[in-house]
mmCIF file of C-alpha atoms and ligand atoms in Angstrom:
data_model
loop_
_atom_site.group_PDB
_atom_site.id
_atom_site.type_symbol
_atom_site.label_atom_id
_atom_site.label_comp_id
_atom_site.label_asym_id
_atom_site.label_seq_id
_atom_site.Cartn_x
_atom_site.Cartn_y
_atom_site.Cartn_z
ATOM 1 C CA MET I 2 -139.859 25.160 -7.453
ATOM 2 C CA LYS I 3 -136.631 24.358 -9.631
ATOM 3 C CA ILE I 4 -132.903 24.574 -9.032
ATOM 4 C CA ARG I 5 -130.998 24.085 -12.398
ATOM 5 C CA PRO I 6 -127.359 25.647 -14.339
ATOM 6 C CA ALA I 7 -128.264 28.880 -15.677
ATOM 7 C CA THR I 8 -127.242 28.937 -19.182
ATOM 8 C CA ARG I 9 -126.927 31.443 -22.136
ATOM 9 C CA SER I 10 -130.537 30.979 -22.874
ATOM 10 C CA ASP I 11 -131.565 32.881 -19.878
ATOM 11 C CA ALA I 12 -129.523 35.535 -20.258
ATOM 12 C CA ALA I 13 -131.887 38.216 -20.743
ATOM 13 C CA ALA I 14 -133.914 36.842 -17.215
ATOM 14 C CA LEU I 15 -131.130 37.236 -15.373
ATOM 15 C CA GLY I 16 -129.903 40.913 -16.587
ATOM 16 C CA GLU I 17 -133.860 41.413 -15.615
ATOM 17 C CA ALA I 18 -133.859 40.241 -11.898
ATOM 18 C CA HIS I 19 -130.901 41.596 -11.113
ATOM 19 C CA ALA I 20 -132.004 44.925 -12.453
ATOM 20 C CA ALA I 21 -135.466 44.525 -10.532
ATOM 21 C CA ALA I 22 -133.313 44.045 -7.224
ATOM 22 C CA PHE I 23 -130.347 46.031 -7.191
ATOM 23 C CA ASP I 24 -130.136 50.014 -8.166
ATOM 24 C CA ALA I 25 -126.619 49.349 -9.786
ATOM 25 C CA PRO I 26 -127.949 46.233 -12.212
ATOM 26 C CA TRP I 27 -125.142 44.061 -13.884
ATOM 27 C CA PRO I 28 -125.541 43.665 -17.641
ATOM 28 C CA SER I 29 -126.615 39.961 -18.285
ATOM 29 C CA ASP I 30 -123.286 39.514 -20.366
ATOM 30 C CA GLU I 31 -121.186 40.178 -17.212
ATOM 31 C CA ILE I 32 -123.234 37.945 -15.076
ATOM 32 C CA LEU I 33 -122.436 34.996 -17.835
ATOM 33 C CA ARG I 34 -118.677 36.141 -17.979
ATOM 34 C CA PHE I 35 -118.740 35.892 -14.347
ATOM 35 C CA ALA I 36 -120.387 32.312 -14.300
ATOM 36 C CA GLU I 37 -118.103 31.090 -17.436
ATOM 37 C CA GLY I 38 -114.739 32.108 -15.579
ATOM 38 C CA PRO I 39 -112.970 30.416 -13.519
ATOM 39 C CA GLY I 40 -114.101 28.829 -10.669
ATOM 40 C CA GLY I 41 -117.615 30.216 -11.594
ATOM 41 C CA PHE I 42 -120.778 29.106 -11.766
ATOM 42 C CA ALA I 43 -124.684 30.300 -11.728
ATOM 43 C CA LEU I 44 -127.898 28.663 -10.508
ATOM 44 C CA ALA I 45 -131.186 29.733 -11.774
ATOM 45 C CA ALA I 46 -134.578 29.177 -9.296
ATOM 46 C CA GLU I 47 -137.338 28.378 -11.806
ATOM 47 C CA ILE I 48 -140.969 28.545 -10.291
ATOM 48 C CA GLU I 49 -144.117 27.819 -13.018
ATOM 49 C CA GLY I 50 -141.083 27.879 -15.954
ATOM 50 C CA ALA I 51 -139.881 31.044 -15.241
ATOM 51 C CA LEU I 52 -137.009 32.775 -14.178
ATOM 52 C CA ALA I 53 -137.502 33.618 -10.246
ATOM 53 C CA GLY I 54 -134.204 34.359 -9.364
ATOM 54 C CA PHE I 55 -130.716 33.309 -9.295
ATOM 55 C CA ILE I 56 -127.339 33.152 -7.455
ATOM 56 C CA LEU I 57 -123.986 33.466 -9.036
ATOM 57 C CA CYS I 58 -120.990 31.790 -7.129
ATOM 58 C CA ARG I 59 -117.213 31.808 -7.473
ATOM 59 C CA VAL I 60 -114.181 29.575 -5.715
ATOM 60 C CA VAL I 61 -110.820 30.326 -5.734
ATOM 61 C CA ALA I 62 -108.245 28.382 -3.408
ATOM 62 C CA GLY I 63 -110.573 26.831 -1.537
ATOM 63 C CA GLU I 64 -113.084 29.562 -0.745
ATOM 64 C CA ALA I 65 -116.377 30.109 -2.476
ATOM 65 C CA GLU I 66 -118.282 33.310 -2.878
ATOM 66 C CA VAL I 67 -121.704 34.436 -3.129
ATOM 67 C CA LEU I 68 -120.909 37.253 -6.276
ATOM 68 C CA THR I 69 -124.578 38.025 -6.521
ATOM 69 C CA LEU I 70 -128.472 37.277 -5.288
ATOM 70 C CA ALA I 71 -131.321 38.054 -6.535
ATOM 71 C CA VAL I 72 -134.667 37.145 -6.690
ATOM 72 C CA ARG I 73 -137.689 38.757 -9.000
ATOM 73 C CA PRO I 74 -139.766 40.971 -6.578
ATOM 74 C CA GLY I 75 -142.923 38.908 -7.332
ATOM 75 C CA ASP I 76 -141.424 35.575 -6.535
ATOM 76 C CA ARG I 77 -139.965 36.353 -3.296
ATOM 77 C CA ARG I 78 -140.464 34.932 0.337
ATOM 78 C CA LYS I 79 -141.291 32.050 -1.528
ATOM 79 C CA GLY I 80 -138.477 30.005 -0.349
ATOM 80 C CA ALA I 81 -136.692 30.774 -4.113
ATOM 81 C CA ALA I 82 -133.306 32.316 -2.309
ATOM 82 C CA SER I 83 -133.227 29.833 -0.024
ATOM 83 C CA ALA I 84 -133.127 26.848 -2.347
ATOM 84 C CA LEU I 85 -130.617 28.420 -4.480
ATOM 85 C CA LEU I 86 -128.100 28.783 -1.603
ATOM 86 C CA VAL I 87 -128.688 25.224 -0.437
ATOM 87 C CA GLU I 88 -127.610 23.983 -4.025
ATOM 88 C CA ALA I 89 -124.845 27.054 -4.348
ATOM 89 C CA ALA I 90 -123.372 25.469 -0.823
ATOM 90 C CA ALA I 91 -123.544 21.875 -2.146
ATOM 91 C CA LEU I 92 -121.792 22.200 -5.121
ATOM 92 C CA ALA I 93 -119.177 25.139 -3.565
ATOM 93 C CA SER I 94 -119.090 22.613 -0.474
ATOM 94 C CA LEU I 95 -116.784 19.734 -3.651
ATOM 95 C CA ARG I 96 -113.929 22.383 -3.756
ATOM 96 C CA ALA I 97 -114.153 25.033 -0.473
ATOM 97 C CA GLN I 98 -114.627 24.598 2.966
ATOM 98 C CA SER I 99 -115.931 28.077 3.503
ATOM 99 C CA LEU I 100 -118.826 29.969 1.975
ATOM 100 C CA PHE I 101 -118.506 33.369 1.898
ATOM 101 C CA LEU I 102 -120.700 36.757 1.298
ATOM 102 C CA GLU I 103 -120.749 40.527 1.573
ATOM 103 C CA VAL I 104 -124.114 42.179 2.645
ATOM 104 C CA ALA I 105 -125.072 45.469 3.250
ATOM 105 C CA ALA I 106 -125.624 46.447 6.829
ATOM 106 C CA ASP I 107 -129.201 47.668 6.180
ATOM 107 C CA ASN I 108 -130.437 45.118 3.955
ATOM 108 C CA ASP I 109 -132.632 43.141 7.316
ATOM 109 C CA GLY I 110 -133.877 40.782 5.019
ATOM 110 C CA ALA I 111 -130.832 39.677 3.070
ATOM 111 C CA ILE I 112 -129.533 39.422 6.880
ATOM 112 C CA ALA I 113 -132.068 37.171 7.866
ATOM 113 C CA LEU I 114 -132.319 35.080 5.174
ATOM 114 C CA TYR I 115 -128.440 34.566 5.475
ATOM 115 C CA ARG I 116 -128.592 33.872 9.243
ATOM 116 C CA GLY I 117 -131.532 31.368 8.788
ATOM 117 C CA ALA I 118 -129.254 29.676 6.571
ATOM 118 C CA GLY I 119 -126.464 28.930 8.154
ATOM 119 C CA PHE I 120 -124.318 32.233 7.706
ATOM 120 C CA ARG I 121 -122.575 34.191 10.489
ATOM 121 C CA THR I 122 -120.896 37.474 10.795
ATOM 122 C CA VAL I 123 -117.054 37.496 10.835
ATOM 123 C CA GLY I 124 -116.223 40.690 9.779
ATOM 124 C CA ARG I 125 -117.249 44.457 8.103
ATOM 125 C CA ARG I 126 -116.472 46.495 5.727
ATOM 126 C CA ALA I 127 -116.787 50.516 6.583
ATOM 127 C CA GLY I 128 -118.148 52.915 3.979
ATOM 128 C CA TYR I 129 -117.772 49.652 1.426
ATOM 129 C CA TYR I 130 -121.104 50.538 -0.321
ATOM 130 C CA VAL I 131 -121.135 53.977 -2.020
ATOM 131 C CA ARG I 132 -124.580 55.117 -2.770
ATOM 132 C CA PRO I 133 -125.376 58.559 -4.720
ATOM 133 C CA GLY I 134 -126.848 61.512 -2.379
ATOM 134 C CA ALA I 135 -127.137 58.869 0.322
ATOM 135 C CA PRO I 136 -124.312 58.042 3.308
ATOM 136 C CA ALA I 137 -122.024 55.021 2.505
ATOM 137 C CA ILE I 138 -122.785 52.264 4.127
ATOM 138 C CA ASP I 139 -121.058 49.606 5.667
ATOM 139 C CA ALA I 140 -120.913 45.950 4.381
ATOM 140 C CA LEU I 141 -121.287 42.636 6.266
ATOM 141 C CA VAL I 142 -118.559 39.793 5.606
ATOM 142 C CA MET I 143 -120.595 36.696 6.637
ATOM 143 C CA ARG I 144 -119.203 33.210 6.208
ATOM 144 C CA ARG I 145 -121.086 29.694 6.043
ATOM 145 C CA VAL I 146 -118.468 26.903 7.464
ATOM 146 C CA LEU I 147 -119.118 24.196 4.524
ATOM 147 C CA ASN I 148 -118.616 20.418 4.949
ATOM 148 C CA THR I 149 -120.010 20.150 8.286
HETATM 149 C C1 COA Z 210 -132.879 39.194 -0.252
HETATM 150 C C2 COA Z 210 -133.477 37.858 -1.446
HETATM 151 C C3 COA Z 210 -132.901 37.387 -2.461
HETATM 152 C C4 COA Z 210 -134.303 36.858 -0.320
HETATM 153 O O1 COA Z 210 -134.841 36.063 -1.396
HETATM 154 P P1 COA Z 210 -136.304 35.446 -1.089
HETATM 155 O O2 COA Z 210 -136.572 34.066 -2.536
HETATM 156 O O3 COA Z 210 -137.444 36.060 -1.380
HETATM 157 O O4 COA Z 210 -136.079 34.715 0.049
HETATM 158 P P2 COA Z 210 -136.476 32.942 0.306
HETATM 159 O O5 COA Z 210 -137.981 33.257 0.556
HETATM 160 O O6 COA Z 210 -135.882 31.878 0.750
HETATM 161 O O7 COA Z 210 -136.583 33.736 2.319
HETATM 162 C C5 COA Z 210 -136.207 32.973 2.920
HETATM 163 C C6 COA Z 210 -136.300 33.318 4.877
HETATM 164 O O8 COA Z 210 -135.534 34.660 4.886
HETATM 165 C C7 COA Z 210 -135.928 35.384 5.477
HETATM 166 N N1 COA Z 210 -136.188 36.680 4.617
HETATM 167 C C8 COA Z 210 -135.899 37.026 3.188
HETATM 168 N N2 COA Z 210 -136.890 37.737 2.767
HETATM 169 C C9 COA Z 210 -136.773 38.838 3.881
HETATM 170 C C10 COA Z 210 -137.473 40.157 4.016
HETATM 171 N N3 COA Z 210 -137.779 40.893 3.107
HETATM 172 N N4 COA Z 210 -137.174 40.362 5.772
HETATM 173 C C11 COA Z 210 -137.319 39.834 6.534
HETATM 174 N N5 COA Z 210 -137.157 38.668 6.331
HETATM 175 C C12 COA Z 210 -136.475 38.056 5.301
HETATM 176 C C13 COA Z 210 -137.047 34.841 6.240
HETATM 177 O O9 COA Z 210 -136.961 34.131 7.549
HETATM 178 C C14 COA Z 210 -137.469 34.023 4.709
HETATM 179 O O10 COA Z 210 -138.530 33.137 5.545
HETATM 180 P P3 COA Z 210 -139.961 33.178 5.652
HETATM 181 O O11 COA Z 210 -140.735 34.056 4.342
HETATM 182 O O12 COA Z 210 -140.624 31.949 5.603
HETATM 183 O O13 COA Z 210 -140.404 34.389 6.727
HETATM 184 C C15 COA Z 210 -134.947 38.726 -2.293
HETATM 185 O O14 COA Z 210 -135.489 39.857 -1.359
HETATM 186 C C16 COA Z 210 -134.169 39.501 -2.853
HETATM 187 O O15 COA Z 210 -133.511 39.814 -4.491
HETATM 188 N N6 COA Z 210 -133.643 40.998 -2.469
HETATM 189 C C17 COA Z 210 -132.757 42.268 -3.537
HETATM 190 C C18 COA Z 210 -131.813 41.802 -3.782
HETATM 191 C C19 COA Z 210 -130.577 41.394 -2.340
HETATM 192 O O16 COA Z 210 -130.946 41.874 -1.075
HETATM 193 N N7 COA Z 210 -129.747 40.416 -2.638
HETATM 194 C C20 COA Z 210 -128.622 39.875 -1.532
HETATM 195 C C21 COA Z 210 -127.813 41.025 -1.248
HETATM 196 S S1 COA Z 210 -126.495 40.267 -0.976
#
């Protein structure tokens, strides 16, 4: 497992990893636009030389946020997301006191991952995730304190 900055040459693989993980995929150019925008950074996890997943974060005014985190289905439960979170927290801690994220309240796997990585629930946004043909799902707002 190798964690490294995601680059333009990863564009296609980033888009594919996101599309395999979410119902509403983000185009790769949008992922790169956030990564290259103010306060943004993206890290890639490589397994055996191929992109297994990535994390996209943004730091604004002393607070960092995970914008998205995705691991390819065939590469899950190998520690890629945990390793991405460790590295992202280390980078964010240079410029931020806290790392926030939002996660669907029914995403038990991701919630377990985040709890294990030191995040705690600090809020709830009612009906945040709107899904066609299904009831809207609340978002949990989770925070990890950095520099401790
Ligand atoms: C959530 C996701 C990023 C986890 O990636 P991953 O690389 O498989 O996670 P890790 O291997 O680092 O898991 C670390 C720990 O988190 C917990 N965990 C991760 N996925 C889990 C799952 N599906 N069910 C229960 N616990 C889970 C476990 O405690 C795991 O440790 P273990 O494997 O030793 O039991 C991945 O499943 C994914 O891309 N899902 C779809 C997109 C998504 O939900 N992203 C997050 C939304 S905010």
